[in-house]
Coordinates of C-alpha atoms in Angstrom, one line a residue:
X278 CA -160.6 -28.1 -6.3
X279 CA -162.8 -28.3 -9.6
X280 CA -164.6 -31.3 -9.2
X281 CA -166.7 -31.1 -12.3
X282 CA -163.5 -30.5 -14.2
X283 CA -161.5 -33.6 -13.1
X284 CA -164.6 -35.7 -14.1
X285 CA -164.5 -33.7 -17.7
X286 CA -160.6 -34.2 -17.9
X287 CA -161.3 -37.9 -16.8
X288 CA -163.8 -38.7 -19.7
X289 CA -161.8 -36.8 -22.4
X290 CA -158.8 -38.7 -21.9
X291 CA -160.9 -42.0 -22.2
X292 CA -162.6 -40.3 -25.1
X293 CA -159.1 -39.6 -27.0
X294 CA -157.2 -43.1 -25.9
X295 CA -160.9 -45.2 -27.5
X296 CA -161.9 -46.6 -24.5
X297 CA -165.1 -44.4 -24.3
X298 CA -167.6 -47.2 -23.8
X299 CA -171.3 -46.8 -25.0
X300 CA -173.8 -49.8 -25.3
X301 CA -175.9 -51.2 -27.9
X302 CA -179.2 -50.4 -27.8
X303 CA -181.5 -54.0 -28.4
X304 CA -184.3 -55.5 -28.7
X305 CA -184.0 -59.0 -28.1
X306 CA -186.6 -61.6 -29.8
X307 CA -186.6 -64.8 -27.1
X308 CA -188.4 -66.8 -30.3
X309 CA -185.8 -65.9 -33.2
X310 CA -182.7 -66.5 -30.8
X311 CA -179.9 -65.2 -31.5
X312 CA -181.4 -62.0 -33.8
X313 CA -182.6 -58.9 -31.9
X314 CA -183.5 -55.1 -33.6
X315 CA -180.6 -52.8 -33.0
X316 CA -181.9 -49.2 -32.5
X317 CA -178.6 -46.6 -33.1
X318 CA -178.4 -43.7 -31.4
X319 CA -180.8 -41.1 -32.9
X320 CA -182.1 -43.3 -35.1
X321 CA -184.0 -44.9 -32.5
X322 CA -187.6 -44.9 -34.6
X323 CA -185.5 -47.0 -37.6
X324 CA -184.5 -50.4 -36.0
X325 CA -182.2 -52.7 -37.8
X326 CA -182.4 -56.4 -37.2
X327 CA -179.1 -58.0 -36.5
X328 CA -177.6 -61.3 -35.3
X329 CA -176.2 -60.8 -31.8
X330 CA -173.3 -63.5 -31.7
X331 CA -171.5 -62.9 -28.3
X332 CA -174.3 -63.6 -26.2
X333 CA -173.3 -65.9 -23.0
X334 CA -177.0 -67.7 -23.8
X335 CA -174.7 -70.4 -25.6
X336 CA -177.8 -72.9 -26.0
X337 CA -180.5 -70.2 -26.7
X338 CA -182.1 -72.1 -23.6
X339 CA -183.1 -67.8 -22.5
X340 CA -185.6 -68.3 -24.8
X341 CA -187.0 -71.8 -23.9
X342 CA -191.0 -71.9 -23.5
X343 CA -190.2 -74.0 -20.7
X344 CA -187.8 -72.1 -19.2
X345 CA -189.9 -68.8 -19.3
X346 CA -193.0 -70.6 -18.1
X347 CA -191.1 -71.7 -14.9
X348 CA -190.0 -68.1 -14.3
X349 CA -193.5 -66.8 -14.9
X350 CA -194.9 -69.4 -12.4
X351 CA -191.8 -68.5 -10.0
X352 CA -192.6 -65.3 -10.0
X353 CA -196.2 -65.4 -9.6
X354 CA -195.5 -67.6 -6.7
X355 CA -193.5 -65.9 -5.1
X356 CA -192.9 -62.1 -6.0
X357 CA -190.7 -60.5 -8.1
X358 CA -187.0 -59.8 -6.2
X359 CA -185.5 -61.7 -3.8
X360 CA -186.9 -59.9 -0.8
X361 CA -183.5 -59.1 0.9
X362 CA -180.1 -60.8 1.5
X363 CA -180.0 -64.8 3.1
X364 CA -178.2 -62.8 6.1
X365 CA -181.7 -60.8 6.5
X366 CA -184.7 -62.4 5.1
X367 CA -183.4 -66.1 4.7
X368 CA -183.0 -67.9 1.3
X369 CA -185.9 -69.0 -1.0
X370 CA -186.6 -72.9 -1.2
X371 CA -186.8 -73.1 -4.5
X372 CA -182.7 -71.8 -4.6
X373 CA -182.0 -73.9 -1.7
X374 CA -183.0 -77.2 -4.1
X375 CA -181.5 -75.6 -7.0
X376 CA -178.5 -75.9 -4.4
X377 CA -178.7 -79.7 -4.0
X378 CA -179.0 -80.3 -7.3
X379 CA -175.7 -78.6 -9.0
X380 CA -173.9 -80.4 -5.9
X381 CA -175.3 -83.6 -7.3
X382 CA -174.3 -82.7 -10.6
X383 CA -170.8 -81.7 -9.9
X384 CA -170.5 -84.5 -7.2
X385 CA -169.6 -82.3 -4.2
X386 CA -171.5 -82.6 -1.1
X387 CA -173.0 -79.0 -1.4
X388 CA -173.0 -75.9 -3.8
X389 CA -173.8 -72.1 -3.3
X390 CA -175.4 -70.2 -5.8
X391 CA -174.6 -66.4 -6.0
X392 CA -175.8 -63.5 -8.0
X393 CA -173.7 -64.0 -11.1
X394 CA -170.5 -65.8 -12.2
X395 CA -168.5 -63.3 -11.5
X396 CA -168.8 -62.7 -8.0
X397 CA -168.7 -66.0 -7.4
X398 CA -165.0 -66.1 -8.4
X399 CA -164.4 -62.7 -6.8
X400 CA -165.7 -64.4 -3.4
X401 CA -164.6 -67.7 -3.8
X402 CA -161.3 -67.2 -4.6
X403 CA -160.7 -64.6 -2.5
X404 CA -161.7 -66.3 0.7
X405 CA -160.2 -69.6 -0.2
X406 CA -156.8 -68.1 -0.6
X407 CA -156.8 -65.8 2.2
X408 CA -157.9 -68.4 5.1
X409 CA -154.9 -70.7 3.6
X410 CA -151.5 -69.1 6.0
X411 CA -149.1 -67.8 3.0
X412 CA -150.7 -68.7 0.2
X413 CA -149.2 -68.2 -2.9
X414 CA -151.8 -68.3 -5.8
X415 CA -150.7 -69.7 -9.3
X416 CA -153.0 -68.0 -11.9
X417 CA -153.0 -68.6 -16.0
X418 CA -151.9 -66.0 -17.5
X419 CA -155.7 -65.7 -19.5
X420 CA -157.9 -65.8 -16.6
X421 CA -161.2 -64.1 -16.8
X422 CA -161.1 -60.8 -15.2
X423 CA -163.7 -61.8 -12.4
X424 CA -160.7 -64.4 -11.3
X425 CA -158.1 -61.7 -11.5
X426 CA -160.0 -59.7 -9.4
X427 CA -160.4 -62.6 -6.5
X428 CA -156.8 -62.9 -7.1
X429 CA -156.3 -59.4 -6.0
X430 CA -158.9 -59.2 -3.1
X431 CA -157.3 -62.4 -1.0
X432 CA -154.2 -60.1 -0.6
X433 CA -152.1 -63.4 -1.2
X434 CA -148.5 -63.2 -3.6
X435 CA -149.3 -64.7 -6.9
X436 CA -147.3 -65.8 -9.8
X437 CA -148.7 -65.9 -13.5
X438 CA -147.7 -69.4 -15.3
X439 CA -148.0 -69.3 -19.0
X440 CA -151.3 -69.8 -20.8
X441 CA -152.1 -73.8 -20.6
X442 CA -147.9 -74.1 -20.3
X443 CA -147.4 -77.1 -17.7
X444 CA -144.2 -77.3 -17.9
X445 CA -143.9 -73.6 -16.5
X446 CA -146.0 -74.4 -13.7
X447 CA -144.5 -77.3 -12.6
X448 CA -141.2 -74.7 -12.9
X449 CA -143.1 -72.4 -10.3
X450 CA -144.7 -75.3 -8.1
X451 CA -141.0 -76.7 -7.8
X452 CA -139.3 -73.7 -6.6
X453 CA -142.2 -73.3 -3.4
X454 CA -141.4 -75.3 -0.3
X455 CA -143.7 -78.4 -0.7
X456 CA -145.8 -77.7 2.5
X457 CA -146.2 -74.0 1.3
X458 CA -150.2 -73.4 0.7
X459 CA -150.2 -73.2 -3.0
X460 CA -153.5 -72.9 -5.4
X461 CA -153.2 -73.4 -9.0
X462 CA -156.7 -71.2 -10.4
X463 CA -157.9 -71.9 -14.2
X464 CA -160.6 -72.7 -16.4
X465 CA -161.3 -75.3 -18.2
X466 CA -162.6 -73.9 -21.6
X467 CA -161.6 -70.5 -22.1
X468 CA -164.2 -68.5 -24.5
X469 CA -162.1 -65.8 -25.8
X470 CA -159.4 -68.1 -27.7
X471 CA -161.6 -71.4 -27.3
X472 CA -158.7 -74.0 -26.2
X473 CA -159.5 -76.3 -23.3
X474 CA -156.9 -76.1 -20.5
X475 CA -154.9 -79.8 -20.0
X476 CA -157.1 -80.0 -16.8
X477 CA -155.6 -83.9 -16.1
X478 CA -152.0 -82.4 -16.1
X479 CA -152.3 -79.8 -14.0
X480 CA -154.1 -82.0 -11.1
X481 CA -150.8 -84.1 -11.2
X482 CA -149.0 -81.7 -11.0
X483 CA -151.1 -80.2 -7.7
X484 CA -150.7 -84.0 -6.6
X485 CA -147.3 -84.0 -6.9
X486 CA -146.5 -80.5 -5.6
X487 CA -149.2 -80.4 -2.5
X488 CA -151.1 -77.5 -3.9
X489 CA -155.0 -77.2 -4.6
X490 CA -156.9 -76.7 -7.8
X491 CA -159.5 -74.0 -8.6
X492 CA -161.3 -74.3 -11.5
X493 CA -164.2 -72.6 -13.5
X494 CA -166.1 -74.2 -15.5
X495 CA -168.2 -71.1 -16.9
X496 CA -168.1 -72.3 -20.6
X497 CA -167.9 -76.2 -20.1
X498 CA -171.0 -76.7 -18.4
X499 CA -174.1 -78.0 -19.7
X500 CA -172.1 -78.6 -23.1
X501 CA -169.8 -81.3 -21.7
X502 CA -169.8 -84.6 -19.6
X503 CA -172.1 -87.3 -19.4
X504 CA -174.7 -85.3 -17.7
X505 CA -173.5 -82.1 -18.7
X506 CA -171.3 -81.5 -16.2
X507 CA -168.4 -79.6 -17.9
X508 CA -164.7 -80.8 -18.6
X509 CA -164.1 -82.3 -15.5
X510 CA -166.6 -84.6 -15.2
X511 CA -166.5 -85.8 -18.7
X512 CA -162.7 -86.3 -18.1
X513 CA -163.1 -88.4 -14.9
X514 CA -161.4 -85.6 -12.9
X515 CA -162.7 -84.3 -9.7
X516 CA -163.0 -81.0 -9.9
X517 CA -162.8 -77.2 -7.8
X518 CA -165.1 -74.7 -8.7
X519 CA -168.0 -75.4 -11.4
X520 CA -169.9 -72.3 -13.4
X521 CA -172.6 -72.7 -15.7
X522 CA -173.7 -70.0 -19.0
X523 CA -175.0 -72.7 -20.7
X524 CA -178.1 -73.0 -18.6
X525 CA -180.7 -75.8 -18.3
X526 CA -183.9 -75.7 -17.1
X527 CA -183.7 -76.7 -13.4
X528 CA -180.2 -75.3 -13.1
X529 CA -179.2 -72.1 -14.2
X530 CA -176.9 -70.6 -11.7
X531 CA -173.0 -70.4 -10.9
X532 CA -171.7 -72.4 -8.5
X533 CA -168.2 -73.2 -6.7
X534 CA -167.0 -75.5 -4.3
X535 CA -162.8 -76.8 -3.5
X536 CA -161.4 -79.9 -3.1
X537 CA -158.0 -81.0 -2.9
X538 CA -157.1 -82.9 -6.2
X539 CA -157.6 -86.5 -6.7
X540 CA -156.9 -88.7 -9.9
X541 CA -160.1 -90.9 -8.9
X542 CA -163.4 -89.9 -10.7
X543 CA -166.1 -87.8 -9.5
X544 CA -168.7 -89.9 -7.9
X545 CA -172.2 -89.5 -8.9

């Protein structure tokens, strides 16, 4: 077997189909948000400024004096890194309050903060599904890869319903025996085509079809809602999973928590 020439063969064929990925090389400027210096390859010594526009630092908030002061202070209080896993080395205060107050923003009795939004879908939704017997997972069709990939991991059958299409879903929700563990996973905003998911519908129709509602809130939150909540909150609905780019000071991770839908309003 000729390793080295599998790998070769491997990269070629990415290479001649255009899916060879490199990265930008920049030098981001946390006081001129959003322009950076681009530095090409081999013309490193001849920077370029350029305006980054696809950066997930929706509010500039990355570059916040106050928000780099309280990282500073963090770290200087206590280390850089996180010293090891919760399962090892326990968790850090300062995350465990950072913990109390997303689940007082999103009005759920706790939250859990994890390395980045996209494992938190890959673990949330993956667990969630799988400890529900025969699950049967209804995903929109446009789903962020990260939810896709939870999708996957629980093992559970899914169905794709049309992008934002209720009428489809109801169409799959109706064909399931009605005490069949069903979860309907979406997003509220989603970034790539910017249309807001009809978030009010699609809890009726989890009311009416006994089914439970996961949704991710990555691009609402901090933008929307009376205290910046996201979609859910600013529409009255209680909601299932909560995400957050658009970071604040005091809270700038992703959290997620399930409930089974409810057409009362979030409590506060």
């Amino acid at each position: 077997m000729d390793y080295q020439r599998s790998f070769e063969d491997a990269i070629s064929r990415l290479r001649a189909e255009g899916r060879y990925r490199t990265f930008a090389n920049l030098e981001r400027d946390a006081r001129r948000f959003p322009m950076a210096r681009w530095r090409p390859a081999g013309r490193e010594d001849r920077p370029r400024e350029v305006t980054v526009w696809c950066s997930n630092d929706y509010l500039g908030m990355g570059g916040c004096p106050e928000v780099i002061e309280a990282a500073v202070s963090a770290a200087r209080a206590h280390g850089a890194g996180a010293g090891g896993t919760r399962n090892i080395s326990g968790t850090h205060n300062p995350i465990v309050e950072l913990e109390a107050e997303l689940a007082d923003l999103h009005g759920k009795k706790a939250a859990l903060a994890f390395t980045s939004g996209w494992i938190s879908n890959l673990a949330a939704i993956s667990t969630i599904a799988s400890l529900l017997p025969n699950c049967l997972i209804l995903s929109d069709a446009l789903n962020h890869n990260s939810m896709i990939e939870g999708v996957k991991r629980s093992g559970c059958e899914k169905k794709l319903w049309r992008h934002n299409d209720v009428a489809h879903l109801e169409e799959l929700l109706a064909a399931e025996p009605v005490d069949r563990a069903k979860l309907i996973v979406f997003e509220s905003l989603y970034s790539m085509d910017g249309d807001f998911a009809p978030i009010g519908d699609v809890v009726a129709l989890a009311e009416r079809y006994n089914a439970l509602t996961y949704i991710d809130e990555v691009h609402a939150v901090g933008l929307y809602g009376p205290r910046g909540g996201g979609l859910a909150s600013a529409k009255g609905w209680l909601r299932a999973s909560t995400s957050s780019k658009a970071r604040s000071p005091r809270a700038s991770a992703r959290s997620a928590a399930t409930s089974r839908p409810t057409r009362r309003s979030s409590t506060r």
